[in-house]
């Protein structure tokens, strides 16, 4: 575990981000996606704060293991957990967890649906169905709707607790993109078809962050934000200008300088002996790919004390070298804090772009060696 390289997570900013979202979606319930350790932010602390301070009551995990962690670590809190992708409902160990730990599987295929409808112990369990309307990843295909209606009726049920779908292109203009338009229409038709056939739909959701930035999914009872609540935009640059999102990052990734030395043009540094192109200064920072500061950071610009540095040479397992112009020398001190990203959204978006990584990935790739420190910024 690191000591001074850490991800500082500001829980109060989560409150601000949620308030901003509610200004637009005031009649909607939030199903907050906290999979992958809350996108790397420390799931247990995030959920505790969201339940206790922000009155969020529904959370989305990818795996039953994540859901179990929440139930185990937060035994006294009242909230629902949905498992979205790694459901494994037929495994006895998982069946028991669903039944006894109040974890709800999102049903995305016919076999799982059949199992849930036919298993006597699940007869009072909420039925949550995810349909594939064009994402082509998970989800029951929309052409199976008649079959699904027949199966539901045969089981003696007359309602679906939550019907959902997921967009493939929410980062693009949903009102213009052929697939975006198709997905919305298919989902509307599905809702209508169920209702026409006498199946009541209690809740619906479709909008993830990109869709929310475009104010889609108003007709639903629920919204399913992930990335947006952690701060960044989710839509592509041309749509960002039109986006109403003004949230900030919850997190600041910080490390410190463990060595500083001057170099001359032609000197070599680190593994692979990268040649330095100009005279300057190298600051060695205490983050490497063992921390999730991946080799993709090579070549990106990082600011320190008003100077622009460039990650130079090969990122190592435990360290990375940042090259600065000579005039930065006086401002680079061993032991000083060095910030990779702060709460500002734009520099973080640039970091993702420069390292050709998804913003999602910058968060998620941070390893367990980097402690997540949860604070309330004052
Ligand atoms: C089914 C589902 N809904 C919602 C989300 C949240 O997406 P985002 O983080 O883009 O808001 C995800 C994340 O991938 C998801 O898989």
XYZ file of C-alpha atoms and ligand atoms in Angstrom:
394
model
C 0.000 0.000 0.000
C 1.183 3.523 -0.816
C 1.362 6.202 1.792
C 1.584 9.544 -0.002
C 0.378 8.412 -3.411
C -3.370 8.338 -2.965
C -6.748 9.034 -4.430
C -8.463 11.637 -2.271
C -12.219 11.367 -2.744
C -14.399 14.298 -1.748
C -17.782 12.959 -0.675
C -19.336 16.438 -0.450
C -18.700 16.806 -4.181
C -20.806 13.703 -4.732
C -23.619 15.581 -2.984
C -23.093 18.563 -5.292
C -23.065 16.355 -8.382
C -26.253 14.596 -7.291
C -27.949 17.981 -6.680
C -26.944 19.138 -10.166
C -28.415 15.982 -11.659
C -31.616 16.404 -9.678
C -32.024 19.964 -10.974
C -32.610 18.363 -14.372
C -34.202 15.086 -13.319
C -36.240 16.066 -10.298
C -38.955 13.406 -10.713
C -36.617 10.475 -11.161
C -35.121 7.944 -8.824
C -31.386 7.394 -9.151
C -30.026 3.902 -9.636
C -26.389 4.740 -8.995
C -23.850 2.523 -10.778
C -21.112 1.619 -8.311
C -19.587 -1.392 -10.045
C -15.794 -1.820 -10.253
C -15.369 -0.384 -6.749
C -17.471 2.657 -7.623
C -15.404 3.287 -10.741
C -12.288 3.045 -8.593
C -13.499 5.491 -5.916
C -14.070 3.012 -3.069
C -17.535 1.503 -3.314
C -18.328 0.986 0.367
C -17.670 4.596 1.423
C -19.430 5.951 -1.638
C -22.552 3.846 -1.022
C -22.580 4.606 2.699
C -22.513 8.333 1.965
C -25.049 8.078 -0.860
C -27.531 6.180 1.336
C -27.059 8.161 4.546
C -26.602 11.684 3.191
C -28.126 11.715 -0.264
C -31.087 9.350 0.175
C -30.107 7.224 -2.800
C -31.610 3.782 -2.319
C -30.671 1.771 -5.401
C -27.246 0.735 -6.618
C -25.915 -1.180 -9.606
C -23.050 -3.677 -9.408
C -21.640 -5.874 -12.143
C -20.936 -8.935 -10.032
C -22.569 -10.743 -7.181
C -19.270 -10.481 -5.290
C -19.485 -6.678 -5.389
C -23.068 -6.826 -4.178
C -22.123 -9.181 -1.371
C -19.353 -6.822 -0.246
C -21.924 -4.049 0.102
C -24.313 -6.219 2.066
C -21.517 -7.441 4.336
C -19.872 -4.063 4.934
C -23.090 -2.071 5.287
C -25.389 -4.530 7.081
C -27.630 -1.953 8.756
C -28.340 0.309 5.804
C -31.539 0.066 3.810
C -30.876 -0.056 0.053
C -31.374 -2.281 -2.987
C -28.547 -3.757 -5.024
C -28.895 -4.925 -8.599
C -26.380 -7.277 -10.249
C -26.143 -6.396 -13.922
C -23.836 -8.658 -15.894
C -22.125 -11.451 -13.957
C -25.411 -12.840 -12.655
C -24.932 -16.665 -12.539
C -28.374 -17.180 -11.059
C -28.292 -20.956 -11.625
C -25.227 -21.536 -9.445
C -26.499 -22.749 -6.105
C -24.173 -20.487 -4.151
C -25.437 -17.459 -6.093
C -29.102 -18.502 -5.878
C -28.752 -18.564 -2.114
C -27.083 -15.174 -2.009
C -29.859 -13.625 -4.078
C -32.497 -15.175 -1.889
C -30.937 -14.552 1.502
C -28.886 -11.356 1.127
C -31.452 -9.221 -0.710
C -29.449 -8.966 -3.897
C -31.499 -8.598 -7.080
C -30.355 -10.108 -10.391
C -30.996 -8.192 -13.591
C -32.287 -10.806 -16.002
C -30.725 -10.441 -19.433
C -31.343 -13.776 -21.108
C -34.059 -16.401 -21.537
C -32.393 -19.159 -19.531
C -32.072 -16.956 -16.455
C -35.645 -15.778 -16.917
C -36.899 -19.340 -17.118
C -34.928 -20.255 -14.002
C -36.232 -17.302 -11.989
C -39.855 -17.823 -13.057
C -39.820 -21.555 -12.403
C -37.863 -21.562 -9.147
C -40.431 -21.583 -6.372
C -38.276 -19.629 -3.922
C -38.089 -16.717 -6.376
C -41.879 -16.448 -6.736
C -42.061 -13.195 -4.754
C -38.796 -11.832 -6.101
C -38.775 -8.579 -8.123
C -38.596 -9.292 -11.845
C -36.061 -7.017 -13.512
C -35.619 -7.417 -17.246
C -32.975 -5.853 -19.451
C -33.713 -5.859 -23.171
C -31.276 -5.641 -26.027
C -32.577 -2.843 -28.239
C -29.416 -2.577 -30.359
C -26.442 -2.621 -27.996
C -25.836 -6.279 -28.915
C -23.976 -7.221 -25.778
C -26.365 -8.470 -23.108
C -30.128 -8.331 -22.952
C -33.135 -10.284 -24.131
C -33.691 -9.605 -27.827
C -36.734 -7.490 -28.555
C -38.075 -10.083 -31.014
C -38.546 -12.444 -28.068
C -41.071 -10.204 -26.368
C -44.115 -12.410 -27.138
C -42.313 -15.399 -25.730
C -41.361 -13.456 -22.616
C -44.963 -12.305 -22.121
C -46.140 -15.902 -22.439
C -43.563 -17.093 -19.896
C -44.460 -14.341 -17.422
C -48.181 -15.049 -17.669
C -47.635 -18.793 -17.355
C -45.750 -18.200 -14.103
C -48.772 -16.406 -12.674
C -47.138 -12.983 -12.594
C -48.777 -9.913 -14.056
C -46.042 -7.306 -13.668
C -42.400 -6.448 -14.312
C -40.733 -4.598 -11.479
C -38.178 -2.802 -13.644
C -37.773 -2.846 -17.416
C -34.552 -1.439 -18.773
C -32.309 -1.103 -21.780
C -28.824 0.314 -22.371
C -27.554 2.619 -25.124
C -24.628 1.729 -27.381
C -23.948 5.308 -28.498
C -24.921 7.598 -25.619
C -21.719 9.600 -26.116
C -23.013 10.668 -29.533
C -26.071 12.735 -30.467
C -28.897 10.357 -29.570
C -31.475 12.356 -31.477
C -29.437 12.132 -34.704
C -27.653 8.803 -34.465
C -29.532 6.072 -36.330
C -28.853 3.484 -33.648
C -29.746 5.898 -30.837
C -33.093 6.669 -32.474
C -33.724 2.989 -33.136
C -32.954 1.991 -29.541
C -35.364 4.592 -28.155
C -38.149 3.470 -30.505
C -37.623 -0.216 -29.815
C -37.748 0.418 -26.072
C -40.950 2.498 -26.341
C -42.546 -0.284 -28.408
C -41.518 -2.886 -25.849
C -43.102 -0.928 -23.004
C -46.306 -0.541 -25.037
C -46.372 -4.207 -26.017
C -46.112 -5.401 -22.430
C -48.821 -2.996 -21.322
C -51.142 -3.898 -24.204
C -50.745 -7.543 -23.268
C -51.768 -6.831 -19.679
C -48.321 -6.868 -18.064
C -47.896 -3.936 -15.730
C -44.509 -2.162 -15.833
C -43.696 -0.675 -12.450
C -40.442 1.064 -13.291
C -38.363 1.794 -16.398
C -34.882 3.125 -17.075
C -32.604 3.693 -20.020
C -30.387 6.714 -19.383
C -26.727 6.387 -18.467
C -24.419 9.414 -18.254
C -24.188 10.259 -21.953
C -27.964 10.025 -22.332
C -28.447 12.156 -19.218
C -26.201 14.867 -20.601
C -28.596 14.935 -23.553
C -31.664 14.973 -21.311
C -32.900 11.609 -22.592
C -35.030 9.189 -20.594
C -37.443 11.709 -19.061
C -40.342 9.343 -19.640
C -38.791 6.775 -17.266
C -39.137 6.432 -13.520
C -35.394 5.853 -13.034
C -32.040 7.036 -14.344
C -28.802 5.011 -14.145
C -25.810 7.370 -13.909
C -22.310 6.115 -13.373
C -19.497 8.279 -14.742
C -21.317 11.622 -14.473
C -21.677 11.375 -10.709
C -17.921 10.834 -10.404
C -17.482 14.115 -12.278
C -16.422 13.817 -15.942
C -18.461 14.426 -19.055
C -19.465 11.295 -20.882
C -20.310 12.747 -24.302
C -17.885 13.452 -27.146
C -16.247 16.916 -27.360
C -18.711 18.445 -29.852
C -21.639 17.620 -27.547
C -19.832 18.829 -24.436
C -20.326 22.432 -25.454
C -24.087 21.912 -25.474
C -24.122 19.830 -22.301
C -25.689 21.242 -19.143
C -23.261 19.251 -16.948
C -21.179 21.452 -14.631
C -20.149 18.856 -12.063
C -16.627 18.374 -10.780
C -14.493 15.332 -10.164
C -14.920 13.707 -6.777
C -11.309 12.683 -6.760
C -7.813 14.086 -6.789
C -4.976 11.701 -7.656
C -1.846 12.801 -5.886
C 1.638 11.470 -5.424
C 4.928 13.105 -4.418
C 8.340 13.761 -5.848
C 10.954 11.228 -4.775
C 13.929 12.523 -6.766
C 14.910 15.617 -8.759
C 17.974 15.994 -10.999
C 19.141 18.079 -13.924
C 19.753 16.418 -17.290
C 21.582 17.523 -20.408
C 20.452 17.018 -23.981
C 21.459 13.464 -25.008
C 21.497 12.009 -21.468
C 19.536 8.825 -21.039
C 16.990 8.067 -18.362
C 15.362 4.965 -16.933
C 14.617 1.564 -18.424
C 15.212 1.530 -22.146
C 17.618 4.491 -21.777
C 15.418 7.113 -23.382
C 17.449 10.020 -24.763
C 16.563 13.434 -23.396
C 15.951 15.914 -26.230
C 16.842 19.121 -24.325
C 18.542 20.294 -21.180
C 16.075 20.190 -18.305
C 15.045 18.657 -15.031
C 13.640 15.252 -14.210
C 11.209 14.795 -11.328
C 10.683 11.166 -10.380
C 7.195 10.555 -8.982
C 5.969 7.689 -6.803
C 3.454 6.171 -9.190
C 3.973 3.419 -11.745
C 1.997 0.775 -13.541
C 1.845 -1.232 -10.315
C -0.445 1.556 -9.124
C -2.426 1.736 -12.351
C -0.385 4.670 -13.662
C 0.010 2.793 -16.908
C 2.542 3.093 -19.719
C -0.201 4.973 -21.591
C 0.788 8.006 -19.542
C 4.086 8.161 -21.433
C 4.170 11.471 -23.282
C 1.294 13.151 -21.469
C 1.643 16.657 -20.057
C 1.379 17.122 -16.291
C 1.422 20.525 -14.627
C 3.340 21.307 -11.456
C 3.835 24.706 -9.819
C 2.847 26.435 -13.039
C 5.293 24.473 -15.218
C 4.389 21.937 -17.895
C 6.151 18.594 -17.537
C 6.035 15.574 -19.847
C 6.060 11.960 -18.685
C 9.306 10.787 -20.245
C 10.842 7.389 -20.885
C 9.275 4.178 -19.748
C 6.809 4.246 -16.865
C 8.072 1.652 -14.354
C 6.191 -0.548 -11.958
C 6.767 1.851 -9.054
C 7.874 5.204 -10.515
C 7.666 7.486 -13.503
C 9.924 10.289 -14.761
C 8.530 13.710 -15.610
C 10.699 16.043 -17.694
C 10.506 19.802 -17.039
C 12.338 22.770 -18.600
C 15.340 24.028 -16.624
C 13.499 27.053 -15.231
C 11.280 24.679 -13.202
C 14.258 23.492 -11.151
C 13.679 25.808 -8.167
C 10.014 24.763 -7.985
C 10.612 21.004 -7.950
C 11.348 19.787 -4.449
C 11.880 16.257 -3.247
C 9.054 15.339 -0.883
C 6.602 17.778 -2.439
C 3.052 16.770 -3.358
C 2.542 16.207 -7.103
C -1.012 16.185 -8.449
C -1.898 14.050 -11.470
C -5.532 15.196 -11.644
C -7.557 17.488 -9.436
C -11.278 18.212 -9.311
C -11.379 20.101 -12.609
C -13.092 18.234 -15.417
C -11.402 19.648 -18.524
C -7.781 18.770 -17.609
C -8.967 15.270 -16.727
C -10.704 14.911 -20.092
C -7.445 16.069 -21.733
C -5.468 13.520 -19.764
C -7.713 10.743 -21.078
C -7.409 12.071 -24.607
C -3.617 12.428 -24.470
C -3.154 8.950 -23.044
C -5.705 7.546 -25.518
C -7.610 6.046 -22.637
C -11.236 6.239 -21.598
C -11.978 8.449 -18.605
C -13.685 5.361 -17.166
C -10.418 3.478 -17.520
C -8.262 6.166 -15.889
C -10.385 5.734 -12.775
C -10.807 1.966 -12.865
C -7.201 1.094 -13.589
C -5.925 2.498 -10.279
C -4.780 -0.509 -8.323
C -5.401 -1.429 -4.701
C -1.889 -0.155 -3.878
C -3.280 3.393 -4.063
C -5.347 4.072 -0.938
C -8.688 5.770 -1.409
C -8.997 8.485 1.210
C -12.550 9.730 1.702
C -12.929 13.268 2.957
C -15.464 16.062 3.121
C -13.769 19.041 1.460
C -14.365 22.247 3.400
C -26.490 -1.274 -17.670
C -25.740 -0.047 -17.312
N -26.419 1.042 -16.939
C -25.780 2.191 -16.607
C -24.415 2.289 -16.676
C -23.735 3.601 -16.341
O -23.039 4.085 -17.438
P -22.240 5.475 -17.341
O -21.096 5.236 -16.432
O -21.840 5.753 -18.737
O -23.214 6.442 -16.782
C -23.660 1.177 -17.065
C -22.196 1.263 -17.156
O -21.547 0.758 -17.985
C -24.351 -0.019 -17.389
O -23.669 -1.113 -17.782
